[in-house]
Coordinates of C-alpha atoms and ligand atoms in Angstrom, one line a residue:
M1 CA -23.9 1.3 -8.8
N2 CA -23.2 4.1 -11.2
D3 CA -19.5 4.3 -11.9
E4 CA -18.8 7.7 -13.4
Y5 CA -15.0 7.2 -13.8
K6 CA -15.1 3.8 -15.5
E7 CA -13.4 5.1 -18.7
E8 CA -10.6 6.9 -16.8
R9 CA -9.9 3.8 -14.8
K10 CA -9.8 1.6 -17.9
R11 CA -7.2 4.0 -19.4
M12 CA -5.1 3.8 -16.2
V13 CA -5.2 0.0 -16.3
D14 CA -4.3 0.0 -20.0
L15 CA -1.3 2.1 -19.3
L16 CA -0.2 -0.2 -16.5
R17 CA -0.7 -3.2 -18.8
R18 CA 1.7 -1.7 -21.3
Q19 CA 4.2 -1.4 -18.5
G20 CA 4.0 -5.1 -17.9
V21 CA 1.8 -5.3 -14.8
S22 CA 0.3 -8.8 -14.4
T23 CA -3.4 -9.7 -15.1
G24 CA -4.2 -10.3 -11.4
V25 CA -2.9 -6.9 -10.3
L26 CA -4.6 -5.2 -13.3
E27 CA -7.9 -6.8 -12.5
A28 CA -7.6 -5.8 -8.8
M29 CA -6.8 -2.2 -9.8
N30 CA -9.7 -2.2 -12.2
R31 CA -12.1 -3.0 -9.3
V32 CA -10.9 -0.3 -6.9
K33 CA -12.6 3.0 -7.4
R34 CA -9.5 5.2 -6.8
H35 CA -11.6 8.4 -7.1
L36 CA -13.2 7.4 -3.7
F37 CA -9.8 7.6 -2.1
V38 CA -8.7 11.1 -3.0
P39 CA -10.0 14.4 -1.7
P40 CA -13.3 15.3 -3.5
E41 CA -11.7 18.3 -5.3
L42 CA -9.1 16.0 -6.9
R43 CA -11.4 13.3 -8.2
D44 CA -10.9 14.3 -11.8
Q45 CA -7.2 13.6 -11.4
A46 CA -7.6 10.3 -9.5
Y47 CA -6.6 8.1 -12.5
G48 CA -3.5 9.9 -13.5
D49 CA -0.3 8.0 -12.9
Y50 CA 1.2 10.3 -10.3
P51 CA 0.9 10.8 -6.5
L52 CA -1.7 13.3 -5.1
P53 CA -1.9 15.1 -1.8
I54 CA -4.3 13.6 0.7
G55 CA -3.8 16.0 3.7
G56 CA -1.4 16.2 6.6
G57 CA 1.5 16.7 4.0
Q58 CA 1.1 13.1 2.9
T59 CA 0.4 11.6 -0.6
I60 CA -1.4 8.7 -2.2
S61 CA 1.2 6.8 -4.2
A62 CA 1.1 6.8 -8.0
P63 CA -0.8 3.8 -9.5
H64 CA 2.3 2.3 -11.1
M65 CA 4.1 2.2 -7.6
V66 CA 1.1 0.5 -6.0
A67 CA 1.1 -2.0 -8.8
M68 CA 4.8 -2.7 -8.6
M69 CA 4.7 -3.2 -4.8
C70 CA 1.8 -5.6 -5.1
E71 CA 3.8 -7.6 -7.8
Y72 CA 6.8 -7.9 -5.6
L73 CA 4.7 -9.1 -2.7
K74 CA 3.2 -12.0 -4.8
L75 CA -0.1 -11.6 -2.9
E76 CA -2.2 -14.8 -2.6
K77 CA -5.8 -15.5 -1.7
G78 CA -6.1 -15.8 2.1
D79 CA -2.9 -13.8 2.9
K80 CA -2.7 -11.9 6.2
V81 CA -1.0 -8.6 5.3
L82 CA 0.3 -5.7 7.3
E83 CA 0.6 -2.3 5.7
I84 CA 2.4 0.6 7.3
G85 CA 0.9 3.9 6.2
A86 CA -2.8 3.7 5.5
G87 CA -2.9 7.2 4.1
S88 CA -6.0 7.2 1.8
G89 CA -6.7 3.5 2.2
Y90 CA -6.2 3.0 -1.6
H91 CA -3.3 0.6 -1.5
A92 CA -4.9 -1.4 1.3
A93 CA -8.0 -1.7 -1.0
V94 CA -6.0 -3.0 -3.9
I95 CA -4.3 -5.6 -1.6
A96 CA -7.7 -6.6 -0.2
E97 CA -8.9 -7.3 -3.8
L98 CA -5.9 -9.5 -4.3
I99 CA -6.2 -11.6 -1.1
G100 CA -9.9 -12.0 -1.3
T101 CA -12.5 -12.2 1.4
E102 CA -10.6 -15.0 3.2
G103 CA -7.6 -12.7 3.6
R104 CA -7.2 -9.7 5.9
V105 CA -5.3 -6.4 5.7
Y106 CA -4.2 -4.6 8.9
T107 CA -3.1 -1.1 8.0
V108 CA -1.4 1.2 10.5
E109 CA -1.5 5.0 10.3
R110 CA 0.1 7.5 12.7
L111 CA -1.8 10.7 11.7
P112 CA -5.3 10.8 13.2
L113 CA -6.6 12.9 10.3
L114 CA -5.6 10.0 7.9
V115 CA -6.8 7.3 10.2
D116 CA -10.3 8.9 9.8
F117 CA -9.8 9.6 6.1
S118 CA -8.8 6.0 5.2
T119 CA -11.4 4.4 7.5
R120 CA -14.1 6.4 5.9
N121 CA -12.9 5.8 2.3
L122 CA -12.6 2.0 2.9
R123 CA -16.0 1.9 4.5
D124 CA -17.6 3.9 1.7
A125 CA -16.0 1.7 -0.9
G126 CA -17.3 -1.4 0.9
Y127 CA -14.0 -3.1 2.1
K128 CA -14.8 -5.3 5.1
N129 CA -11.5 -7.2 5.3
V130 CA -9.4 -4.1 6.0
V131 CA -8.7 -2.9 9.5
V132 CA -7.2 0.5 10.0
V133 CA -5.2 0.8 13.2
S134 CA -4.0 4.1 14.8
G135 CA -0.4 4.1 15.9
D136 CA 3.3 3.8 15.2
G137 CA 3.6 1.2 12.5
T138 CA 7.4 0.7 13.1
L139 CA 6.3 -1.4 16.1
G140 CA 4.2 -3.6 13.8
L141 CA 1.2 -5.3 15.3
P142 CA 2.4 -8.1 17.6
E143 CA -1.2 -9.0 18.5
H144 CA -2.0 -10.0 14.9
A145 CA 1.5 -11.3 13.9
P146 CA 2.9 -13.2 12.1
F147 CA 2.1 -11.8 8.7
D148 CA 2.4 -13.4 5.2
K149 CA 3.3 -10.1 3.7
I150 CA 4.3 -6.6 4.9
C151 CA 4.0 -3.5 2.7
V152 CA 5.7 -0.4 4.0
T153 CA 4.4 2.7 2.1
C154 CA 6.8 5.3 3.6
A155 CA 10.6 5.5 3.6
A156 CA 12.5 4.0 6.5
P157 CA 16.1 4.6 7.6
S158 CA 16.5 0.7 7.8
V159 CA 14.2 -2.3 8.2
P160 CA 12.4 -1.9 11.6
P161 CA 13.4 -5.0 13.6
P162 CA 9.8 -5.6 14.9
L163 CA 8.6 -5.9 11.3
L164 CA 11.2 -8.5 10.5
E165 CA 10.2 -10.5 13.6
Q166 CA 6.5 -10.3 12.7
L167 CA 7.1 -11.6 9.1
K168 CA 6.4 -15.3 8.6
T169 CA 9.1 -17.6 7.4
R170 CA 8.9 -17.5 3.6
G171 CA 7.1 -14.2 4.0
R172 CA 7.8 -11.2 1.8
M173 CA 8.1 -7.5 2.6
V174 CA 8.5 -4.4 0.4
I175 CA 10.0 -1.3 2.0
P176 CA 11.5 1.9 0.7
I177 CA 14.8 2.7 2.4
G178 CA 16.7 6.0 2.5
R179 CA 16.2 9.6 3.4
Y180 CA 16.9 11.6 0.2
I181 CA 17.9 8.9 -2.2
Q182 CA 15.6 6.0 -1.5
E183 CA 15.5 2.5 -2.9
L184 CA 12.7 0.0 -2.9
Y185 CA 13.8 -3.2 -1.2
L186 CA 12.2 -6.7 -1.4
V187 CA 13.0 -8.5 1.8
E188 CA 12.4 -12.2 1.9
K189 CA 12.6 -14.3 5.1
K190 CA 14.0 -17.7 4.2
N191 CA 16.6 -19.5 6.3
G192 CA 18.2 -16.1 6.5
I193 CA 17.1 -12.7 5.4
E194 CA 17.5 -11.8 1.7
K195 CA 17.4 -8.2 0.7
Q196 CA 17.2 -7.1 -2.9
S197 CA 17.2 -3.5 -4.1
K198 CA 14.6 -3.1 -7.0
C199 CA 14.6 0.6 -8.0
E200 CA 14.9 4.2 -6.9
V201 CA 11.7 5.6 -5.4
A202 CA 10.4 8.8 -3.6
F203 CA 8.2 8.3 -0.6
V204 CA 7.3 10.4 2.5
P205 CA 9.3 9.5 5.6
L206 CA 8.4 6.7 8.0
I207 CA 8.3 8.5 11.4
G208 CA 8.4 6.6 14.6
R209 CA 10.4 4.6 17.2
F210 CA 12.2 2.5 14.5
G211 CA 11.8 5.1 11.8
F212 CA 13.0 8.7 11.4
R213 CA 12.4 11.0 14.5
Ligands
SAH1 N1 -0.6 3.6 1.4 C1 -1.1 5.0 1.3 C2 0.0 6.0 1.0 C3 0.4 6.6 2.3 S1 1.7 7.8 2.3 C4 -2.2 5.1 0.3 O1 -2.5 4.2 -0.4 O2 -2.8 6.2 0.2 C5 2.5 7.2 3.8 C6 1.7 7.2 5.1 O3 2.5 6.7 6.1 C7 1.3 8.6 5.5 O4 -0.1 8.6 5.7 C8 2.0 8.8 6.9 O5 1.3 9.5 7.8 C9 2.2 7.4 7.3 N2 3.2 7.1 8.3 C10 4.5 7.6 8.4 N3 5.1 7.1 9.4 C11 4.3 6.1 10.0 C12 4.4 5.2 11.1 N4 5.5 5.1 11.9 N5 3.3 4.4 11.4 C13 2.2 4.5 10.6 N6 2.0 5.3 9.6 C14 3.1 6.2 9.3

């Protein structure tokens, strides 16, 4: 298929490489056509390293943030992953590349507009192992639990208890926490729960039963 943004994508990947992103994540991001996940009028900006508006007051995260979250999750072939906040579907597509066809991504989205947008984008880009689910992601998806990895792409007041419950033992979760000042946490479920703050971030709020109201 004709790939009109190949050069722009290579430049994005080269920039991420210089920031220390691993080969696996770089290769995955080089395979996902990010321009298919932004509104058509923003396609020329799709490979810049910054967030872009996707409708409903929401944003597609900057490429370096997607890369960093994938690194912390240590995604492996065959993983079953839960994402909260499908948005454009882009991050789910990158995860799908990393876990391969044996793996599966369930991504939950609360805004119907973005359920449609992400479903369409993922279908048009050819991702068959990603399922977009409409609803409140703070409740998780008990019918598909437990998950190897959980990726929360909006900022929560604290870790929603259902997500902790639905994470496998030895599973990993990344989640931004905070309202104005937010930190990205890596949560690991071992014998107990280990929480590590990684860096300051800026995400849209997680709104729901165990999120902000
Ligand atoms: N991962 C997305 C970025 C999405 S921005 C991408 O790659 O484009 C965060 C998204 O979380 C928004 O679409 C917002 O509507 C959604 N969101 C906020 N609270 C939510 C909740 N409780 N359940 C599901 N989605 C939620």
